[in-house]
Amino acid sequence: MRDFFTKNTLNILAKGSLLGVIAFVANILFAIPIYGSETLSWGLGIALFTLISFGLSPAIIVFAFCITSMFLLALDWFLIATTVLEFVFIAICIKKRLFIIMASLCFWIFVGSPLLLVSVHFFSEVMSSQGYEYIYAASAGLNGLFNASLAAMLYLLTPTRWLNEKASRVNQKLSSNIFALSALTLILPVVTVSLLMASSASERNQKQVVKILRAQANSLSLATDNFINQHFTVIQQLANTLSLSDDKIFEQKLLVKSQERFSDFFNITVIRADGYTEFFAPTRYNEELSKLPPSLRYVNDRRYFAHAKQNMTPYVSQAMMSRGVISAPMIAMSSPIIENGEFAGALLGAMNLSNVRTLHHNMVDSLQTDSVIITDESNYIVYASAPLKLKPLEKFELTSGKSVFVPEFPMLAIKNKSYPYHVVKNSHNWNVYIIKQPEELVRLYSQHIIVLWLVVVGIILIFLLIAHKLSKRITSPLVALLENSSESYISNFEVEQDATSSREINEVAAKLRKSHHLLRDFEDQLQQQVNEKTTQLEQMNLQLAAQAREDGLTSLLNRSGFDEIANNAIKTSQRLHQPISLALIDIDDFKLINDSYGHPVGDECLKAFAELMQSNCKRETDIIGRYGGEEFVILMAGKDVRAHHQLMHNIRVQTQDLLVHPVEMQSPISFTISIGLCSLLGSSQLGLHEVINIADEELYKCKRNGKNQLSIVTIDPE
């Protein structure tokens, strides 16, 4: 007796330990991602299989390994507690001869999912604040149903001789066996396919969010560049005008009107050569300026003045605090005033970072419900969306957080809250952060997982009802046969059985087809929704890509777009040993047109010249771009360089005959252009920027020699 007891104990320990190690390794190494941070674990399924196949004692050992692996994976304590309750609940139900899948379904509908919802709500502030509890409960429920189905399938596939004697002696009713087999034919595939669909949707959703963040960040980076460059250009042009003017009254009126037009400058200030602040626009600050002590009116120590004086070049400052009449966080843009080649002072444009209306207006359509942070090169905040409660000039420390939902997704920690984000640098080395609300990330996932959970549970309930009815109908003739054993009845039964069996099989097939149609319809609807979202994102990306490469005024390629295409064209031509020419074109005295007639008229001239170039450059190999301001560039490949030279000659001649008719002017406007042209022959390996530099030198020759000219240089390395 003692030997039998010892042998039985060792057998239990051996089976439990072996299957426990398998469950432990399955949980640690073979967990499959389903949704966000949720994974499909196998350990509980192996523990349940042990329970129904070998009894409670080895199952407890296996379950102990499973729980240990969950602790090592640092899973939430309430998920571990729910798993323990699930094991106890199913063990009790199996003892009561309830089918394991029915037991699991009842647990997750009435105990498991509600318990997880309440636990997350009361004990996890981070997850509940992001609306994660529904995804958490639904994912855990799908995992639990999968484990129960896996345990039932393994039990049916395991040879009887391997099973525990008590388990193998269990004499189930035929209806119960038919019910179990019928349920497994659909439930395990439904749950498995649902989990695979969830995993696929999770990956697609994450990629979509990343694409959206990248597109928005790039768009806003361009917006900040355009915003800075637009205002920087205004300060430079005004400084040039002051350098040429001797009329102080005209200069002051010009500055006042310019500040009114570009109201993001809270002031435009004239500074004398000795650093003394001379004039403010708007003029209401001048009275306050006169009351300041002389020490506060000198700005010799400010970087924006020192740079303009020492280097005689324009300057854009980092974020800084202003002083004197107004004390506010600002960005300073300065440009030297040069008279007769000597430094005569500087012009300052100061932007109040607390009230940058134009930049915020440009961001509204792109941001929608998202937020943005813009920092300068030293990581001081230039701009931050109001919901983030960050102040201009505050030092921004980049702290990477970890999402409880999608650990691998890039997260930014701000005031103890993590946000999905993407960051890019603009041309001024400013950092542009696009920040999404974490609730939006969760909502992308919850739209699918909750519907998936409800549909799967609904399908399982419907099919379990069908399987129960079917098992009764199949076994009822056999029960009647046992109760009525007369010869005549048996004969009639055999005939009736053939007919009855055929109708039942057809009915089962019809129900199965109906269930599969439900699943396929659901899958098609889900796939259609994903495809629609993907199509929308692709269209949005194409639109953003086109906007990033196109000049808004002339519809030509902008500088970055031209560089990208021209680089590839030059490499292709060099590989094919084709001649190539690059023309750098500048409108002569364009500043005079803007100063005399205004920028709208200047814009009309730019658009008219762009149309003239397009009408002459009709080949697919002709690439036209606006390279900045009134400067254009054309790349010509193939044919003979003499054809390229003739084309540029034609454009120059046609331009001097071109008349622009602005709507607000009675007489037309004409202008001329200067062209620097560089042609490459043979196997020249010069790069794009080298060719541009050569063409630029030829352009300056034209400018020095009287303008309205074409200067050509041909390079043949052979």
XYZ file of C-alpha atoms in Angstrom:
718
model
C 0.000 0.000 0.000
C 2.814 2.366 0.905
C 4.604 1.558 -2.387
C 1.448 2.300 -4.348
C 0.997 5.618 -2.539
C 4.606 6.588 -3.123
C 4.468 5.610 -6.774
C 1.226 7.535 -7.301
C 2.675 10.622 -5.594
C 5.805 10.517 -7.749
C 3.647 10.094 -10.829
C 1.607 13.184 -9.913
C 4.752 15.200 -9.207
C 6.396 14.076 -12.474
C 3.357 14.893 -14.643
C 2.725 18.152 -12.843
C 6.362 19.269 -13.036
C 6.779 18.331 -16.714
C 3.582 20.054 -17.818
C 4.305 22.917 -15.418
C 7.668 23.580 -17.081
C 5.934 23.540 -20.481
C 3.332 26.017 -19.198
C 6.061 28.229 -17.687
C 8.126 28.307 -20.905
C 4.989 28.883 -23.021
C 4.050 31.938 -20.947
C 7.572 33.378 -20.869
C 8.793 32.721 -24.416
C 5.828 32.034 -26.654
C 3.276 34.697 -25.711
C 1.670 36.092 -28.885
C 0.752 39.819 -29.065
C -2.951 40.372 -29.651
C -3.783 43.990 -28.882
C -1.315 46.641 -27.762
C 0.479 45.265 -24.697
C -1.989 42.392 -24.368
C -0.628 38.938 -25.246
C -2.020 35.484 -25.788
C -0.587 33.216 -23.070
C -0.724 29.422 -23.250
C 0.079 28.467 -19.671
C -3.470 28.477 -18.303
C -4.661 26.309 -21.206
C -2.065 23.673 -20.286
C -3.141 23.874 -16.605
C -6.812 23.376 -17.578
C -5.858 20.492 -19.861
C -4.057 18.882 -16.914
C -7.139 19.432 -14.748
C -9.559 17.593 -17.057
C -7.030 14.942 -18.145
C -5.038 14.009 -15.035
C -6.942 15.414 -12.087
C -6.726 18.289 -9.635
C -3.424 17.470 -7.889
C -1.079 17.692 -10.940
C -3.171 20.600 -12.255
C -2.395 22.593 -9.101
C 1.344 22.049 -9.683
C 1.047 23.184 -13.320
C -1.014 26.180 -12.252
C 1.641 27.132 -9.715
C 4.244 27.266 -12.522
C 1.811 29.344 -14.592
C 1.235 31.869 -11.789
C 4.996 32.074 -11.132
C 5.609 33.026 -14.776
C 2.929 35.728 -14.516
C 4.710 37.215 -11.488
C 8.026 37.165 -13.352
C 6.379 38.956 -16.289
C 5.246 41.655 -13.804
C 1.611 41.362 -14.820
C -1.004 43.336 -12.901
C -1.973 41.804 -9.587
C -5.682 41.973 -10.375
C -5.115 39.997 -13.610
C -3.247 37.343 -11.607
C -6.062 37.284 -9.021
C -8.666 36.923 -11.782
C -6.679 34.020 -13.271
C -6.691 32.263 -9.896
C -10.461 32.751 -9.615
C -10.899 31.441 -13.161
C -8.987 28.239 -12.362
C -10.993 27.648 -9.153
C -14.309 28.428 -10.889
C -13.624 26.058 -13.800
C -12.389 23.323 -11.420
C -15.692 23.513 -9.507
C -17.744 23.526 -12.736
C -15.888 20.475 -14.126
C -16.567 18.625 -10.888
C -20.250 19.378 -11.516
C -19.866 17.822 -15.004
C -20.190 21.180 -16.819
C -18.463 21.436 -20.202
C -15.172 23.376 -19.816
C -15.952 25.941 -22.546
C -19.356 26.616 -20.987
C -17.628 27.076 -17.619
C -15.076 29.522 -19.098
C -17.780 31.469 -20.955
C -19.908 31.793 -17.811
C -16.891 32.924 -15.801
C -15.856 35.677 -18.203
C -19.374 36.954 -18.813
C -20.503 37.044 -15.181
C -17.279 37.221 -13.138
C -13.988 37.787 -14.990
C -14.704 40.753 -17.300
C -16.817 42.717 -14.748
C -14.167 42.080 -12.063
C -11.349 43.389 -14.303
C -13.383 46.460 -15.267
C -13.945 47.327 -11.596
C -10.324 46.545 -10.627
C -8.825 48.741 -13.359
C -11.260 51.546 -12.550
C -10.447 51.627 -8.825
C -6.859 50.395 -8.658
C -5.151 51.651 -11.838
C -5.416 55.398 -12.222
C -3.315 55.468 -15.407
C -5.248 52.780 -17.300
C -8.689 53.963 -16.210
C -7.889 57.565 -17.173
C -7.118 56.395 -20.702
C -10.239 54.212 -21.047
C -8.106 51.092 -21.211
C -10.259 48.916 -18.914
C -12.605 47.784 -21.700
C -9.753 46.611 -23.920
C -8.106 44.993 -20.923
C -11.252 43.056 -19.957
C -12.122 42.046 -23.537
C -8.571 40.850 -24.306
C -8.404 38.833 -21.090
C -11.792 37.284 -21.890
C -10.688 36.234 -25.383
C -7.509 34.798 -23.882
C -9.535 32.834 -21.316
C -11.886 31.383 -23.965
C -8.905 30.421 -26.084
C -7.268 28.579 -23.175
C -10.474 26.685 -22.366
C -10.902 25.696 -26.041
C -7.231 24.681 -26.231
C -7.608 22.483 -23.125
C -10.733 20.765 -24.554
C -9.036 20.159 -27.905
C -5.908 18.680 -26.287
C -8.100 16.441 -24.136
C -9.947 15.056 -27.171
C -6.685 14.482 -29.080
C -4.918 12.754 -26.176
C -4.961 8.919 -26.356
C -7.236 7.384 -23.681
C -4.439 5.232 -22.269
C -2.500 8.343 -21.320
C -5.349 9.829 -19.314
C -5.938 9.498 -15.623
C -7.936 6.322 -14.819
C -10.653 8.369 -13.160
C -10.899 10.693 -16.143
C -10.907 7.834 -18.653
C -13.666 6.017 -16.720
C -16.005 9.000 -16.888
C -18.932 7.781 -18.945
C -20.355 10.902 -20.577
C -23.726 10.866 -22.282
C -23.675 10.661 -26.062
C -25.473 13.986 -26.232
C -22.730 15.556 -24.085
C -19.995 14.194 -26.350
C -21.806 15.383 -29.486
C -22.338 18.739 -27.816
C -18.615 19.008 -26.937
C -17.442 17.971 -30.404
C -19.922 20.304 -32.105
C -18.900 23.232 -29.916
C -15.178 22.701 -30.537
C -15.649 22.627 -34.323
C -16.499 26.332 -34.258
C -15.476 27.873 -30.953
C -11.728 27.215 -31.203
C -11.487 28.457 -34.845
C -13.652 31.507 -34.042
C -11.543 32.496 -31.038
C -8.264 31.783 -32.857
C -9.258 33.755 -35.966
C -10.553 36.580 -33.771
C -7.254 36.796 -31.903
C -5.285 36.753 -35.163
C -7.503 39.509 -36.551
C -7.026 41.479 -33.344
C -3.247 41.134 -33.587
C -3.269 42.210 -37.238
C -5.539 45.176 -36.519
C -3.304 46.181 -33.604
C -0.231 46.321 -35.839
C -2.050 48.229 -38.579
C -3.494 50.744 -36.134
C -0.074 51.406 -34.646
C 1.453 51.976 -38.101
C -1.396 54.328 -38.990
C -0.852 56.413 -35.855
C 2.891 56.620 -36.576
C 2.189 57.748 -40.164
C -0.238 60.410 -38.961
C 2.221 61.731 -36.370
C 5.081 61.855 -38.877
C 2.972 63.621 -41.500
C 1.689 66.177 -38.984
C 5.174 66.799 -37.574
C 6.659 67.366 -41.040
C 3.792 69.674 -41.972
C 4.176 71.764 -38.826
C 7.945 71.868 -39.233
C 7.418 73.448 -42.636
C 4.859 75.819 -41.112
C 7.364 77.028 -38.504
C 10.046 77.460 -41.170
C 7.678 79.476 -43.345
C 6.543 81.541 -40.363
C 10.098 82.413 -39.304
C 11.361 83.028 -42.840
C 8.393 85.224 -43.744
C 8.922 87.549 -40.782
C 12.716 87.380 -41.078
C 12.430 88.510 -44.705
C 10.242 91.444 -43.627
C 12.916 92.666 -41.177
C 15.679 92.336 -43.795
C 13.681 94.225 -46.426
C 12.799 96.987 -43.980
C 16.461 97.294 -42.932
C 17.512 97.570 -46.576
C 14.892 100.281 -47.115
C 16.136 102.237 -44.099
C 19.686 101.930 -45.427
C 18.631 103.708 -48.638
C 16.323 106.319 -47.112
C 17.146 109.689 -45.535
C 13.539 110.596 -44.701
C 12.969 109.829 -41.006
C 9.227 110.559 -41.178
C 8.831 108.150 -44.110
C 10.882 105.529 -42.275
C 8.787 105.792 -39.120
C 5.499 105.567 -41.043
C 6.827 102.564 -42.938
C 7.754 100.808 -39.700
C 4.371 101.549 -38.116
C 2.487 100.194 -41.139
C 4.729 97.144 -41.282
C 4.104 96.378 -37.609
C 0.356 96.737 -38.111
C 0.478 94.406 -41.097
C 2.684 91.827 -39.374
C 1.100 92.008 -35.935
C 3.025 89.007 -34.609
C 5.822 91.560 -34.089
C 4.792 93.230 -30.836
C 7.324 95.906 -31.794
C 9.746 96.861 -34.557
C 12.600 98.920 -33.186
C 15.300 101.121 -34.735
C 18.613 100.941 -32.858
C 21.430 103.428 -33.455
C 24.971 102.336 -34.210
C 25.964 102.931 -30.567
C 23.231 100.542 -29.350
C 20.780 103.275 -28.284
C 17.076 102.451 -28.852
C 15.801 105.272 -31.053
C 12.262 104.483 -32.256
C 9.478 101.996 -31.527
C 6.653 100.858 -33.779
C 3.886 101.003 -32.660
C 4.391 104.604 -31.577
C 2.470 104.187 -28.276
C 5.644 102.651 -26.798
C 7.816 105.695 -27.610
C 6.421 107.771 -24.753
C 7.197 104.952 -22.309
C 10.597 104.559 -23.961
C 11.440 108.197 -23.291
C 10.792 107.667 -19.577
C 13.281 104.819 -19.287
C 16.723 105.507 -17.836
C 19.477 105.628 -20.480
C 20.952 102.370 -19.211
C 17.827 100.482 -20.245
C 17.722 102.098 -23.677
C 21.120 100.693 -24.642
C 21.133 97.134 -26.005
C 24.869 96.720 -26.670
C 24.890 93.586 -24.550
C 22.087 91.874 -26.482
C 23.140 89.178 -28.921
C 20.796 90.335 -31.659
C 22.492 93.785 -31.766
C 26.058 92.540 -31.320
C 25.684 90.001 -34.138
C 24.255 92.578 -36.556
C 27.053 95.029 -35.705
C 29.986 92.617 -35.737
C 28.991 90.396 -38.647
C 26.900 92.872 -40.665
C 24.403 90.026 -41.284
C 20.791 89.317 -40.223
C 20.170 87.233 -37.119
C 17.375 85.155 -35.535
C 17.752 84.699 -31.775
C 16.784 81.807 -29.568
C 13.873 82.262 -27.165
C 14.702 84.999 -24.643
C 13.142 87.511 -22.240
C 12.704 91.087 -23.417
C 13.335 94.079 -21.185
C 12.622 97.784 -21.068
C 9.159 98.912 -22.169
C 7.799 95.345 -22.385
C 8.965 92.362 -20.392
C 7.842 89.199 -22.161
C 9.261 86.011 -23.668
C 10.248 86.713 -27.253
C 12.236 85.845 -30.345
C 14.357 88.655 -31.753
C 15.022 89.105 -35.477
C 17.601 91.741 -36.357
C 19.185 93.070 -39.532
C 21.953 95.687 -39.909
C 21.290 99.140 -41.377
C 24.219 99.875 -43.648
C 24.882 103.335 -45.076
C 27.767 103.873 -47.478
C 29.228 100.534 -46.470
C 29.312 101.454 -42.763
C 27.207 100.084 -39.913
C 24.595 102.749 -39.117
C 22.424 100.799 -36.719
C 20.142 97.797 -36.606
C 16.462 97.035 -37.079
C 14.858 94.725 -34.510
C 11.615 92.774 -34.859
C 10.469 91.261 -31.538
C 7.861 88.471 -31.402
C 5.956 87.912 -28.174
C 5.858 84.127 -27.717
C 2.697 84.390 -25.627
C 0.764 85.782 -28.580
C 2.045 84.253 -31.823
C -1.359 84.294 -33.490
C -0.356 83.605 -37.085
C 1.626 80.463 -36.286
C -1.168 79.136 -34.079
C -3.723 79.823 -36.824
C -1.590 77.879 -39.322
C -1.538 74.927 -36.939
C -5.258 74.665 -36.157
C -6.325 72.681 -39.231
C -3.376 70.283 -38.994
C -3.568 69.664 -35.255
C -7.308 69.013 -34.876
C -7.448 67.489 -31.372
C -3.665 67.080 -31.062
C -1.170 69.331 -29.284
C 2.199 70.745 -30.288
C 5.367 71.861 -28.531
C 8.015 73.924 -30.336
C 11.411 74.408 -28.699
C 14.454 76.286 -29.901
C 17.930 74.849 -30.360
C 18.593 75.089 -26.604
C 15.297 73.315 -25.760
C 13.570 76.428 -24.442
C 9.857 76.443 -25.224
C 8.906 78.741 -28.090
C 5.292 77.616 -28.279
C 3.118 75.012 -26.545
C -0.575 74.202 -26.958
C -2.711 75.504 -24.102
C -3.899 72.070 -22.794
C -0.297 71.121 -21.975
C 0.056 74.074 -19.553
C 3.678 74.770 -20.508
C 4.979 78.345 -20.532
C 7.195 80.037 -23.147
C 10.897 80.169 -22.189
C 10.426 77.213 -19.851
C 13.237 74.657 -20.204
C 11.783 71.543 -21.823
C 13.390 68.271 -20.789
C 12.657 65.357 -23.121
C 11.587 62.473 -20.880
C 10.574 59.260 -22.567
C 7.693 57.473 -20.888
C 6.211 54.012 -21.255
C 2.630 53.368 -22.285
C 0.727 50.841 -20.226
C -1.100 49.977 -23.414
C 1.552 49.908 -26.163
C 4.989 49.683 -24.461
C 6.947 49.891 -27.724
C 5.150 53.054 -28.915
C 7.186 56.289 -28.498
C 5.780 58.173 -25.517
C 6.602 61.580 -24.048
C 6.208 62.176 -20.300
C 4.731 65.587 -19.443
C 3.539 66.378 -15.928
C 3.293 62.697 -14.943
C 1.277 61.770 -18.030
C 2.538 59.907 -21.097
C 1.611 61.036 -24.619
C 2.245 59.373 -28.009
C 4.480 61.764 -29.947
C 6.798 62.379 -32.892
C 9.501 65.057 -33.175
C 11.298 66.634 -36.146
C 13.783 69.498 -36.497
C 13.177 72.420 -38.824
C 15.848 74.320 -40.719
C 16.528 76.564 -37.693
C 17.203 73.520 -35.465
C 13.916 74.044 -33.661
C 12.222 70.895 -32.387
C 8.593 70.383 -33.377
C 6.747 67.839 -31.211
C 3.330 66.525 -32.305
C 1.520 65.054 -29.313
C -1.605 62.918 -29.334
C -3.907 62.349 -26.424
C -3.342 58.800 -25.079
C -7.102 58.304 -25.035
C -7.115 58.562 -28.846
C -4.527 55.788 -29.117
C -6.660 53.553 -26.913
C -9.821 54.474 -28.820
C -8.272 53.253 -32.093
C -7.877 49.819 -30.551
C -11.071 49.698 -28.494
C -13.276 50.290 -31.549
C -12.260 46.847 -32.812
C -11.559 44.748 -29.723
C -14.854 45.467 -27.910
C -16.936 44.758 -31.023
C -14.829 41.665 -31.582
C -15.466 40.447 -28.025
C -19.233 40.983 -28.264
C -19.487 39.296 -31.661
C -17.385 36.304 -30.574
C -19.435 35.821 -27.393
C -22.663 36.176 -29.363
C -21.553 33.620 -31.957
C -20.474 31.185 -29.229
C -23.794 31.505 -27.367
C -25.810 31.016 -30.537
C -23.774 28.018 -31.568
C -23.881 26.413 -28.108
C -27.665 26.597 -28.227
C -27.672 25.013 -31.688
C -25.229 22.290 -30.570
C -27.423 21.467 -27.553
C -30.566 21.136 -29.683
C -28.710 19.106 -32.291
C -27.269 16.659 -29.764
C -30.743 16.053 -28.334
C -32.243 15.441 -31.777
C -29.473 13.012 -32.721
C -29.732 10.995 -29.493
C -33.522 11.029 -29.076
C -34.092 8.209 -31.642
C -31.520 6.072 -29.803
C -33.242 6.713 -26.461
C -36.577 5.775 -28.024
C -34.980 2.617 -29.437
C -33.784 1.580 -25.972
C -37.224 2.175 -24.522
C -39.061 0.345 -27.356
C -37.230 -2.890 -28.234
C -39.923 -4.708 -30.211
C -38.915 -6.146 -33.593
C -41.436 -4.129 -35.562
C -40.296 -0.904 -33.968
C -36.634 -1.647 -34.684
C -37.424 -2.279 -38.349
C -39.378 0.901 -38.672
C -36.667 2.763 -36.755
C -33.957 1.734 -39.173
C -35.970 3.094 -42.093
C -36.876 6.247 -40.209
C -33.298 6.660 -38.982
C -31.933 6.923 -42.507
C -34.394 9.659 -43.424
C -34.100 11.469 -40.094
C -30.325 11.363 -40.162
C -30.183 12.986 -43.582
C -32.425 15.877 -42.572
C -30.443 16.500 -39.374
C -27.102 16.491 -41.194
C -28.471 18.970 -43.703
C -29.728 21.160 -40.878
C -26.366 21.057 -39.106
C -24.633 21.956 -42.350
C -27.045 24.848 -42.865
C -26.416 26.154 -39.326
C -22.679 25.826 -39.766
C -22.823 27.704 -43.038
C -24.882 30.402 -41.389
C -22.375 30.758 -38.552
C -19.418 30.882 -40.941
C -21.232 33.489 -43.014
C -21.681 35.569 -39.890
C -17.978 35.319 -39.167
C -16.966 36.102 -42.751
C -19.359 39.064 -42.898
C -17.889 40.398 -39.705
C -14.353 39.884 -41.020
C -15.246 41.586 -44.318
C -16.782 44.547 -42.488
C -13.762 44.861 -40.236
C -11.381 44.585 -43.197
C -13.404 47.157 -45.144
C -13.167 49.608 -42.232
C -9.414 49.070 -42.005
C -9.036 49.506 -45.803
C -11.059 52.732 -45.728
C -8.903 54.137 -42.933
C -5.745 53.059 -44.746
C -6.934 54.700 -47.989
C -7.704 57.932 -46.140
C -4.232 57.943 -44.572
C -2.561 57.249 -47.921
C -4.485 60.117 -49.551
C -3.565 62.408 -46.661
C 0.111 61.431 -46.980
C 0.040 62.086 -50.737
C -1.507 65.513 -50.182
C 1.025 66.383 -47.503
C 3.896 65.149 -49.693
C 2.672 67.293 -52.609
C 2.315 70.361 -50.375
C 5.802 69.832 -48.974
C 7.359 69.806 -52.474
C 5.304 72.517 -54.197
C 5.692 76.294 -54.081
C 2.327 77.724 -53.051
C 2.521 80.856 -55.230
C 3.783 79.577 -58.595
C 2.838 75.876 -58.322
C 6.424 75.045 -59.296
C 8.674 72.783 -57.269
C 10.038 74.436 -54.155
C 13.715 74.258 -53.275
C 13.608 70.952 -51.407
C 11.352 69.371 -54.033
C 13.618 70.521 -56.861
C 16.774 69.311 -55.092
C 15.274 65.855 -54.571
C 14.213 65.384 -58.213
C 17.235 67.153 -59.733
C 19.683 65.013 -57.756
C 18.151 61.858 -59.225
C 18.038 63.382 -62.732
C 21.737 64.346 -62.640
C 22.754 60.883 -61.448
C 20.682 59.273 -64.211
C 22.171 61.528 -66.895
C 25.707 60.843 -65.666
C 25.058 57.115 -65.690
C 23.748 57.327 -69.291
C 26.517 59.807 -70.339
C 23.913 62.369 -71.429
C 24.604 66.115 -71.479
C 22.842 68.168 -68.840
C 22.433 71.911 -68.189
C 21.312 73.869 -65.130
C 20.152 77.478 -65.390
C 19.903 79.788 -62.375
C 17.563 82.701 -63.193
C 17.038 85.906 -61.223
C 14.492 88.655 -61.969
C 16.387 91.931 -62.293
C 15.557 94.663 -59.786
C 12.656 92.654 -58.363
C 12.936 94.453 -55.027
C 12.234 97.711 -56.828
C 9.000 96.220 -58.218
C 7.901 95.185 -54.713
C 8.865 98.535 -53.195
C 7.229 100.541 -55.987
C 4.050 98.577 -56.620
C 3.676 96.335 -53.577
C 4.108 92.629 -52.962
C 0.802 91.573 -54.646
C 2.059 93.036 -57.923
C 5.403 91.341 -57.373
C 3.559 88.072 -56.898
C 1.734 88.607 -60.215
C 5.116 89.038 -61.941
C 6.432 85.841 -60.362
C 3.390 83.852 -61.503
C 3.554 85.299 -65.015
C 7.240 84.406 -65.347
C 6.547 80.893 -64.005
C 3.896 80.395 -66.710
C 6.338 81.640 -69.374
C 8.960 79.081 -68.268
C 6.377 76.275 -68.257
C 5.232 77.162 -71.762
C 8.835 76.868 -73.036
C 9.961 73.816 -71.014
C 7.561 71.124 -72.153
C 9.803 68.074 -72.171
C 9.505 65.511 -69.393
C 13.223 65.949 -68.711
C 12.842 69.694 -68.030
C 12.623 70.341 -64.288
C 11.576 73.818 -63.109
C 11.649 75.104 -59.549
C 11.381 78.291 -57.535
C 14.666 78.441 -55.629
C 13.739 81.304 -53.339
C 12.244 84.797 -53.620
C 12.653 85.924 -57.237
C 15.200 83.218 -58.079
C 14.274 80.247 -60.289
C 16.142 77.185 -61.533
C 15.740 74.928 -64.580
C 17.435 71.559 -65.137
C 17.581 70.275 -68.742
C 18.780 66.783 -69.689
C 19.331 65.016 -73.015
C 19.617 66.436 -76.550
C 22.470 68.831 -77.312
C 23.554 71.533 -74.868
C 23.189 73.998 -77.744
C 19.441 73.317 -77.574
C 19.590 74.096 -73.852
C 21.430 77.362 -74.568
C 18.895 78.350 -77.231
C 16.009 77.577 -74.863
C 17.457 79.891 -72.208
C 18.070 82.570 -74.828
C 14.426 82.320 -75.922
C 13.171 82.619 -72.338
C 15.324 85.699 -71.732
C 14.128 87.393 -74.918
C 10.483 86.509 -74.307
C 10.719 87.836 -70.745
C 11.832 91.295 -71.802
C 8.813 91.389 -74.126
C 6.461 90.081 -71.394
C 3.861 92.526 -70.084
C 2.129 91.887 -66.767
C -1.287 93.504 -66.317
C -2.151 93.727 -62.591
C -5.868 94.252 -61.990
C -5.340 97.306 -59.783
C -2.993 99.068 -62.273
C -3.829 100.812 -65.546
C -0.461 100.368 -67.236
C 1.353 97.035 -67.631
C 4.643 96.158 -65.967
C 7.691 94.686 -67.675
C 10.919 93.291 -66.321
C 14.056 91.468 -67.398
C 16.010 88.486 -66.139
C 19.619 87.431 -65.800
C 20.613 83.808 -66.371
C 23.660 81.866 -65.234
C 23.919 78.585 -67.195
C 26.210 75.631 -66.519
C 26.345 72.726 -69.018
C 28.016 69.375 -68.335
C 29.380 67.167 -71.127
C 30.911 63.721 -71.257
C 31.447 61.882 -67.986
C 31.409 64.844 -65.610
C 30.712 63.719 -62.033
C 29.852 67.095 -60.515
C 27.014 67.034 -57.988
C 23.918 69.220 -57.952
C 25.204 71.809 -55.496
C 28.518 72.140 -57.341
C 26.653 72.799 -60.590
C 24.417 75.337 -58.834
C 27.463 77.162 -57.455
C 28.976 77.394 -60.954
C 25.687 78.649 -62.403
C 25.449 81.145 -59.543
C 28.882 82.565 -60.434
C 27.733 83.022 -64.033
C 24.572 84.730 -62.775
C 26.622 87.235 -60.781
C 28.672 87.961 -63.892
C 25.429 88.962 -65.622
C 24.482 91.180 -62.698
C 27.865 92.885 -62.680
C 27.819 93.410 -66.462
C 24.501 95.230 -66.623
C 21.815 92.553 -66.115
C 19.332 91.208 -68.741
C 22.070 88.824 -69.908
C 22.802 85.135 -70.360
C 26.198 83.858 -69.209
C 27.173 80.285 -70.156
C 29.930 77.968 -69.010
C 30.387 74.478 -70.505
C 32.373 71.842 -68.629
C 33.841 68.893 -70.527
C 36.199 66.794 -68.361
C 37.448 64.932 -71.419
